[in-house]
PDB file of C-alpha atoms in Angstrom:
ATOM      1  CA  UNK A  20     209.503 130.870   8.627  1.00 61.00           C
ATOM      2  CA  UNK A  21     211.454 127.730   7.937  1.00 66.00           C
ATOM      3  CA  UNK A  22     214.097 128.174   4.970  1.00 88.00           C
ATOM      4  CA  UNK A  23     212.685 124.402   4.690  1.00 94.00           C
ATOM      5  CA  UNK A  24     210.478 124.160   1.486  1.00 96.00           C
ATOM      6  CA  UNK A  25     209.127 119.967   0.532  1.00 97.00           C
ATOM      7  CA  UNK A  26     206.625 119.680  -2.215  1.00 97.00           C
ATOM      8  CA  UNK A  27     204.342 118.353  -3.472  1.00 97.00           C
ATOM      9  CA  UNK A  28     201.851 119.658  -0.432  1.00 96.00           C
ATOM     10  CA  UNK A  29     199.221 117.295  -0.931  1.00 96.00           C
ATOM     11  CA  UNK A  30     199.625 113.958  -2.397  1.00 96.00           C
ATOM     12  CA  UNK A  31     197.176 111.358  -3.770  1.00 98.00           C
ATOM     13  CA  UNK A  32     199.352 107.821  -4.361  1.00 98.00           C
ATOM     14  CA  UNK A  33     196.859 104.443  -5.411  1.00 98.00           C
ATOM     15  CA  UNK A  34     198.244 101.049  -3.244  1.00 98.00           C
ATOM     16  CA  UNK A  35     201.485  99.814  -4.210  1.00 98.00           C
ATOM     17  CA  UNK A  36     202.566 102.591  -6.638  1.00 98.00           C
ATOM     18  CA  UNK A  37     205.917 104.674  -5.506  1.00 98.00           C
ATOM     19  CA  UNK A  38     206.009 107.999  -4.441  1.00 98.00           C
ATOM     20  CA  UNK A  39     209.473 110.619  -4.981  1.00 98.00           C
ATOM     21  CA  UNK A  40     209.434 113.526  -1.859  1.00 98.00           C
ATOM     22  CA  UNK A  41     211.829 116.325  -1.953  1.00 98.00           C
ATOM     23  CA  UNK A  42     213.402 118.895   0.053  1.00 97.00           C
ATOM     24  CA  UNK A  43     215.573 121.791   0.538  1.00 96.00           C
ATOM     25  CA  UNK A  44     217.479 122.445   3.427  1.00 91.00           C
ATOM     26  CA  UNK A  45     217.551 125.596   4.380  1.00 88.00           C
ATOM     27  CA  UNK A  46     220.753 127.607   3.617  1.00 85.00           C
ATOM     28  CA  UNK A  47     224.795 126.291   5.684  1.00 84.00           C
ATOM     29  CA  UNK A  48     222.774 123.462   6.755  1.00 87.00           C
ATOM     30  CA  UNK A  49     224.089 119.367   6.084  1.00 88.00           C
ATOM     31  CA  UNK A  50     222.014 117.422   7.677  1.00 91.00           C
ATOM     32  CA  UNK A  51     219.184 116.033   6.197  1.00 93.00           C
ATOM     33  CA  UNK A  52     216.217 114.409   9.267  1.00 94.00           C
ATOM     34  CA  UNK A  53     212.821 112.817   7.151  1.00 96.00           C
ATOM     35  CA  UNK A  54     209.724 111.941   9.932  1.00 97.00           C
ATOM     36  CA  UNK A  55     206.161 110.624   9.375  1.00 98.00           C
ATOM     37  CA  UNK A  56     203.562 111.513  11.830  1.00 97.00           C
ATOM     38  CA  UNK A  57     200.280 109.828  11.240  1.00 95.00           C
ATOM     39  CA  UNK A  58     197.158 111.317  12.706  1.00 92.00           C
ATOM     40  CA  UNK A  59     197.335 112.275  16.665  1.00 91.00           C
ATOM     41  CA  UNK A  60     200.641 110.778  16.551  1.00 94.00           C
ATOM     42  CA  UNK A  61     204.052 112.985  16.845  1.00 95.00           C
ATOM     43  CA  UNK A  62     206.389 113.005  14.346  1.00 96.00           C
ATOM     44  CA  UNK A  63     208.372 109.202  13.951  1.00 96.00           C
ATOM     45  CA  UNK A  64     212.602 109.542  12.752  1.00 94.00           C
ATOM     46  CA  UNK A  65     212.921 107.609   8.826  1.00 96.00           C
ATOM     47  CA  UNK A  66     216.292 108.668   8.315  1.00 94.00           C
ATOM     48  CA  UNK A  67     219.067 111.369   8.589  1.00 92.00           C
ATOM     49  CA  UNK A  68     221.141 111.998   5.729  1.00 93.00           C
ATOM     50  CA  UNK A  69     225.098 114.220   6.849  1.00 89.00           C
ATOM     51  CA  UNK A  70     226.994 115.697   3.423  1.00 87.00           C
ATOM     52  CA  UNK A  71     225.452 113.443   1.198  1.00 90.00           C
ATOM     53  CA  UNK A  72     225.603 109.545   3.251  1.00 91.00           C
ATOM     54  CA  UNK A  73     222.631 108.100   5.173  1.00 91.00           C
ATOM     55  CA  UNK A  74     223.570 109.081   8.803  1.00 87.00           C
ATOM     56  CA  UNK A  75     220.672 106.774  11.354  1.00 88.00           C
ATOM     57  CA  UNK A  76     217.982 104.822   9.888  1.00 92.00           C
ATOM     58  CA  UNK A  77     214.802 104.651  12.757  1.00 92.00           C
ATOM     59  CA  UNK A  78     211.808 101.287  12.428  1.00 93.00           C
ATOM     60  CA  UNK A  79     211.060 101.637   9.264  1.00 96.00           C
ATOM     61  CA  UNK A  80     210.856  98.945   6.198  1.00 97.00           C
ATOM     62  CA  UNK A  81     214.180  98.730   3.387  1.00 97.00           C
ATOM     63  CA  UNK A  82     210.963  99.967   0.675  1.00 98.00           C
ATOM     64  CA  UNK A  83     211.360 103.719   2.827  1.00 98.00           C
ATOM     65  CA  UNK A  84     214.062 105.201   0.769  1.00 97.00           C
ATOM     66  CA  UNK A  85     216.093 108.492   0.514  1.00 96.00           C
ATOM     67  CA  UNK A  86     219.015 110.423  -1.517  1.00 96.00           C
ATOM     68  CA  UNK A  87     221.245 114.178  -0.285  1.00 95.00           C
ATOM     69  CA  UNK A  88     222.431 115.798  -3.818  1.00 94.00           C
ATOM     70  CA  UNK A  89     225.796 117.560  -3.304  1.00 92.00           C
ATOM     71  CA  UNK A  90     223.606 121.446  -2.262  1.00 90.00           C
ATOM     72  CA  UNK A  91     222.122 119.399   0.753  1.00 90.00           C
ATOM     73  CA  UNK A  92     218.076 119.358  -0.724  1.00 94.00           C
ATOM     74  CA  UNK A  93     216.923 115.591  -0.319  1.00 96.00           C
ATOM     75  CA  UNK A  94     214.415 113.215  -1.168  1.00 98.00           C
ATOM     76  CA  UNK A  95     212.289 111.277   0.249  1.00 98.00           C
ATOM     77  CA  UNK A  96     211.425 107.588  -1.960  1.00 98.00           C
ATOM     78  CA  UNK A  97     208.460 105.016  -0.655  1.00 98.00           C
ATOM     79  CA  UNK A  98     207.724 101.796  -2.872  1.00 98.00           C
ATOM     80  CA  UNK A  99     205.070  99.293  -2.848  1.00 98.00           C
ATOM     81  CA  UNK A 100     203.055 102.412  -0.904  1.00 98.00           C
ATOM     82  CA  UNK A 101     200.472 100.880   1.946  1.00 98.00           C
ATOM     83  CA  UNK A 102     197.175 101.845   2.978  1.00 98.00           C
ATOM     84  CA  UNK A 103     199.165 102.777   6.483  1.00 97.00           C
ATOM     85  CA  UNK A 104     202.089 104.586   5.094  1.00 98.00           C
ATOM     86  CA  UNK A 105     199.461 107.498   5.261  1.00 98.00           C
ATOM     87  CA  UNK A 106     200.971 110.966   6.561  1.00 97.00           C
ATOM     88  CA  UNK A 107     202.646 114.320   6.663  1.00 97.00           C
ATOM     89  CA  UNK A 108     205.571 114.058   6.055  1.00 98.00           C
ATOM     90  CA  UNK A 109     207.884 116.701   7.636  1.00 97.00           C
ATOM     91  CA  UNK A 110     211.414 116.826   6.219  1.00 96.00           C
ATOM     92  CA  UNK A 111     214.001 118.871   8.852  1.00 94.00           C
ATOM     93  CA  UNK A 112     217.637 120.308   8.327  1.00 92.00           C
ATOM     94  CA  UNK A 113     220.033 121.431  10.823  1.00 88.00           C
ATOM     95  CA  UNK A 114     223.721 122.208  11.445  1.00 82.00           C
ATOM     96  CA  UNK A 115     224.961 119.843  12.392  1.00 72.00           C
ATOM     97  CA  UNK A 116     224.038 116.007  12.793  1.00 61.00           C
ATOM     98  CA  UNK A 117     224.046 115.466  16.507  1.00 60.00           C
ATOM     99  CA  UNK A 118     221.494 117.394  18.942  1.00 57.00           C
ATOM    100  CA  UNK A 119     221.328 120.946  17.838  1.00 69.00           C
ATOM    101  CA  UNK A 120     218.277 122.546  16.338  1.00 82.00           C
ATOM    102  CA  UNK A 121     216.454 121.480  13.569  1.00 87.00           C
ATOM    103  CA  UNK A 122     213.690 123.420  11.875  1.00 91.00           C
ATOM    104  CA  UNK A 123     211.133 121.801   9.905  1.00 94.00           C
ATOM    105  CA  UNK A 124     209.317 122.617   6.428  1.00 95.00           C
ATOM    106  CA  UNK A 125     205.724 122.545   5.708  1.00 96.00           C
ATOM    107  CA  UNK A 126     205.198 119.303   4.884  1.00 97.00           C
ATOM    108  CA  UNK A 127     203.467 117.031   2.789  1.00 98.00           C
ATOM    109  CA  UNK A 128     201.018 114.833   2.961  1.00 97.00           C
ATOM    110  CA  UNK A 129     200.397 111.959   1.364  1.00 98.00           C
ATOM    111  CA  UNK A 130     196.995 109.619   0.954  1.00 98.00           C
ATOM    112  CA  UNK A 131     197.460 106.370  -0.312  1.00 98.00           C
ATOM    113  CA  UNK A 132     193.643 104.651  -1.617  1.00 97.00           C
TER     114      UNK A 132
ATOM    115  CA  UNK B  10     206.397 102.380  28.397  1.00 68.00           C
ATOM    116  CA  UNK B  11     206.813 104.735  26.227  1.00 78.00           C
ATOM    117  CA  UNK B  12     210.152 106.718  25.791  1.00 89.00           C
ATOM    118  CA  UNK B  13     208.750 109.851  25.783  1.00 94.00           C
ATOM    119  CA  UNK B  14     205.603 110.283  27.158  1.00 95.00           C
ATOM    120  CA  UNK B  15     202.484 113.245  26.430  1.00 95.00           C
ATOM    121  CA  UNK B  16     199.516 113.771  27.836  1.00 89.00           C
ATOM    122  CA  UNK B  17     197.291 114.197  23.916  1.00 86.00           C
ATOM    123  CA  UNK B  18     194.414 116.210  25.978  1.00 87.00           C
ATOM    124  CA  UNK B  19     192.727 118.342  25.163  1.00 93.00           C
ATOM    125  CA  UNK B  20     193.289 120.703  26.757  1.00 96.00           C
ATOM    126  CA  UNK B  21     191.275 124.272  26.575  1.00 97.00           C
ATOM    127  CA  UNK B  22     192.251 127.611  29.043  1.00 97.00           C
ATOM    128  CA  UNK B  23     190.663 131.344  28.711  1.00 97.00           C
ATOM    129  CA  UNK B  24     192.714 133.610  27.292  1.00 98.00           C
ATOM    130  CA  UNK B  25     194.745 134.995  29.648  1.00 97.00           C
ATOM    131  CA  UNK B  26     195.714 132.420  31.592  1.00 97.00           C
ATOM    132  CA  UNK B  27     198.515 130.123  32.491  1.00 98.00           C
ATOM    133  CA  UNK B  28     198.980 127.447  30.165  1.00 97.00           C
ATOM    134  CA  UNK B  29     200.880 123.911  31.943  1.00 97.00           C
ATOM    135  CA  UNK B  30     202.240 122.233  29.309  1.00 97.00           C
ATOM    136  CA  UNK B  31     204.365 118.758  30.705  1.00 97.00           C
ATOM    137  CA  UNK B  32     206.821 115.564  29.148  1.00 97.00           C
ATOM    138  CA  UNK B  33     208.439 112.746  31.103  1.00 97.00           C
ATOM    139  CA  UNK B  34     210.606 110.438  29.426  1.00 95.00           C
ATOM    140  CA  UNK B  35     212.738 107.121  30.126  1.00 93.00           C
ATOM    141  CA  UNK B  36     215.841 107.391  28.588  1.00 89.00           C
ATOM    142  CA  UNK B  37     218.021 109.153  31.218  1.00 87.00           C
ATOM    143  CA  UNK B  38     220.711 109.931  27.559  1.00 84.00           C
ATOM    144  CA  UNK B  39     218.212 112.100  26.802  1.00 87.00           C
ATOM    145  CA  UNK B  40     220.349 116.072  26.979  1.00 84.00           C
ATOM    146  CA  UNK B  41     219.050 118.699  25.148  1.00 88.00           C
ATOM    147  CA  UNK B  42     214.400 119.151  25.517  1.00 92.00           C
ATOM    148  CA  UNK B  43     212.467 120.755  22.196  1.00 93.00           C
ATOM    149  CA  UNK B  44     209.192 122.155  22.613  1.00 97.00           C
ATOM    150  CA  UNK B  45     207.142 122.597  18.708  1.00 96.00           C
ATOM    151  CA  UNK B  46     204.207 124.251  18.574  1.00 97.00           C
ATOM    152  CA  UNK B  47     202.502 124.090  15.779  1.00 97.00           C
ATOM    153  CA  UNK B  48     199.303 124.551  13.521  1.00 96.00           C
ATOM    154  CA  UNK B  49     197.454 122.567  12.039  1.00 91.00           C
ATOM    155  CA  UNK B  50     198.443 121.140   8.217  1.00 86.00           C
ATOM    156  CA  UNK B  51     201.162 122.259   8.877  1.00 91.00           C
ATOM    157  CA  UNK B  52     204.421 120.771  10.422  1.00 94.00           C
ATOM    158  CA  UNK B  53     206.566 121.724  13.782  1.00 96.00           C
ATOM    159  CA  UNK B  54     207.564 125.778  14.582  1.00 95.00           C
ATOM    160  CA  UNK B  55     210.216 125.111  17.029  1.00 93.00           C
ATOM    161  CA  UNK B  56     209.944 127.409  20.256  1.00 95.00           C
ATOM    162  CA  UNK B  57     212.527 126.189  22.765  1.00 94.00           C
ATOM    163  CA  UNK B  58     215.783 124.534  22.540  1.00 90.00           C
ATOM    164  CA  UNK B  59     217.173 123.577  25.905  1.00 89.00           C
ATOM    165  CA  UNK B  60     220.436 122.004  27.557  1.00 82.00           C
ATOM    166  CA  UNK B  61     220.260 120.164  30.483  1.00 77.00           C
ATOM    167  CA  UNK B  62     218.441 120.978  33.798  1.00 85.00           C
ATOM    168  CA  UNK B  63     216.969 124.513  35.027  1.00 88.00           C
ATOM    169  CA  UNK B  64     215.179 127.046  33.492  1.00 92.00           C
ATOM    170  CA  UNK B  65     214.430 129.159  29.871  1.00 94.00           C
ATOM    171  CA  UNK B  66     213.057 132.446  29.167  1.00 95.00           C
ATOM    172  CA  UNK B  67     211.674 133.905  26.154  1.00 95.00           C
ATOM    173  CA  UNK B  68     209.491 136.146  26.231  1.00 96.00           C
ATOM    174  CA  UNK B  69     205.184 134.266  27.376  1.00 97.00           C
ATOM    175  CA  UNK B  70     207.167 131.539  27.169  1.00 97.00           C
ATOM    176  CA  UNK B  71     209.627 129.450  29.289  1.00 97.00           C
ATOM    177  CA  UNK B  72     210.917 125.504  29.670  1.00 97.00           C
ATOM    178  CA  UNK B  73     211.730 123.492  32.569  1.00 96.00           C
ATOM    179  CA  UNK B  74     213.917 120.417  32.319  1.00 95.00           C
ATOM    180  CA  UNK B  75     213.980 118.233  35.858  1.00 94.00           C
ATOM    181  CA  UNK B  76     216.366 115.763  34.537  1.00 91.00           C
ATOM    182  CA  UNK B  77     216.623 114.103  38.232  1.00 92.00           C
ATOM    183  CA  UNK B  78     212.738 113.658  38.028  1.00 94.00           C
ATOM    184  CA  UNK B  79     213.356 113.244  34.059  1.00 94.00           C
ATOM    185  CA  UNK B  80     210.302 115.832  33.680  1.00 94.00           C
ATOM    186  CA  UNK B  81     210.710 118.312  31.373  1.00 96.00           C
ATOM    187  CA  UNK B  82     206.893 121.026  31.070  1.00 97.00           C
ATOM    188  CA  UNK B  83     205.576 124.807  28.571  1.00 97.00           C
ATOM    189  CA  UNK B  84     204.923 127.116  30.780  1.00 98.00           C
ATOM    190  CA  UNK B  85     202.760 129.640  28.407  1.00 98.00           C
ATOM    191  CA  UNK B  86     201.832 133.330  30.052  1.00 98.00           C
ATOM    192  CA  UNK B  87     199.575 135.777  28.868  1.00 98.00           C
ATOM    193  CA  UNK B  88     197.372 132.900  27.121  1.00 98.00           C
ATOM    194  CA  UNK B  89     196.208 134.090  23.580  1.00 98.00           C
ATOM    195  CA  UNK B  90     194.693 132.814  20.989  1.00 97.00           C
ATOM    196  CA  UNK B  91     197.266 133.014  19.202  1.00 97.00           C
ATOM    197  CA  UNK B  92     198.917 129.902  20.696  1.00 98.00           C
ATOM    198  CA  UNK B  93     195.719 128.052  19.770  1.00 97.00           C
ATOM    199  CA  UNK B  94     198.158 124.374  18.012  1.00 97.00           C
ATOM    200  CA  UNK B  95     199.141 121.790  18.643  1.00 97.00           C
ATOM    201  CA  UNK B  96     202.964 121.176  21.451  1.00 98.00           C
ATOM    202  CA  UNK B  97     204.973 118.991  20.430  1.00 97.00           C
ATOM    203  CA  UNK B  98     208.090 117.591  23.080  1.00 97.00           C
ATOM    204  CA  UNK B  99     210.900 116.484  21.532  1.00 94.00           C
ATOM    205  CA  UNK B 100     214.431 115.103  23.081  1.00 91.00           C
ATOM    206  CA  UNK B 101     217.461 114.230  20.531  1.00 86.00           C
ATOM    207  CA  UNK B 102     218.469 110.631  21.040  1.00 74.00           C
ATOM    208  CA  UNK B 103     222.071 110.891  20.029  1.00 69.00           C
ATOM    209  CA  UNK B 104     224.079 107.298  18.619  1.00 60.00           C
ATOM    210  CA  UNK B 105     227.612 108.349  17.649  1.00 57.00           C
ATOM    211  CA  UNK B 106     227.808 110.982  15.513  1.00 57.00           C
ATOM    212  CA  UNK B 107     224.051 111.783  15.074  1.00 65.00           C
ATOM    213  CA  UNK B 108     221.044 112.078  16.738  1.00 76.00           C
ATOM    214  CA  UNK B 109     217.490 112.130  15.924  1.00 85.00           C
ATOM    215  CA  UNK B 110     214.161 113.836  17.600  1.00 90.00           C
ATOM    216  CA  UNK B 111     212.673 111.850  20.032  1.00 92.00           C
ATOM    217  CA  UNK B 112     208.587 113.220  20.344  1.00 95.00           C
ATOM    218  CA  UNK B 113     206.049 112.504  22.373  1.00 96.00           C
ATOM    219  CA  UNK B 114     202.706 112.706  20.923  1.00 95.00           C
ATOM    220  CA  UNK B 115     201.357 116.303  21.371  1.00 96.00           C
ATOM    221  CA  UNK B 116     199.211 117.997  23.567  1.00 97.00           C
ATOM    222  CA  UNK B 117     196.395 119.941  21.753  1.00 96.00           C
ATOM    223  CA  UNK B 118     195.877 123.772  22.713  1.00 97.00           C
ATOM    224  CA  UNK B 119     192.819 125.420  22.633  1.00 97.00           C
ATOM    225  CA  UNK B 120     192.845 129.569  23.843  1.00 98.00           C
ATOM    226  CA  UNK B 121     189.140 131.018  23.698  1.00 97.00           C
ATOM    227  CA  UNK B 122     188.618 134.633  23.720  1.00 95.00           C
TER     228      UNK B 122
END
């Protein structure tokens, strides 16, 4: 078990709605990254937060946004949900923003109907 | 061409077999290489973390990196039914002070008793 926890574990939303996913990073880790994993695919990088600032972003539209709090926990917000947003959303924490080992939470499975 | 290529399998082996999992990549700037194990409906679990070319062994697992060929491997000796999972290779893509993981699609492994 890593020290990374995500909530909720499952979520069903309707197209057009907004959703907030939460992540508590492992103790001592100041970097949080979010990934989207579609069925049968590897995780895709959404963005990374380092010391409360966005520190890199993948190829995702602006309706995917995030926050990191002073205790290094993080939120992922998705507006105007689309059916293709249905996926497993993974949070990973690491000790530093670079190539340090990243530890994942169990994920939030989002279904958009 | 995708940055990281991984045969999705599925791969089925008898218990006790040696398993070989592989990934190729195209970006010669990748320096850190990881293997994650992901059980169904769970987050990825870090198995091996290596830097640069060479071998690294941890129990029944050996990670091998050949940067000249842009090829990485994970070997599992004396495979067990509990090793049945999807195995994801990942590499770190650096952009200045931040790095994110680039994943393969994952190989689904089944070890039969």
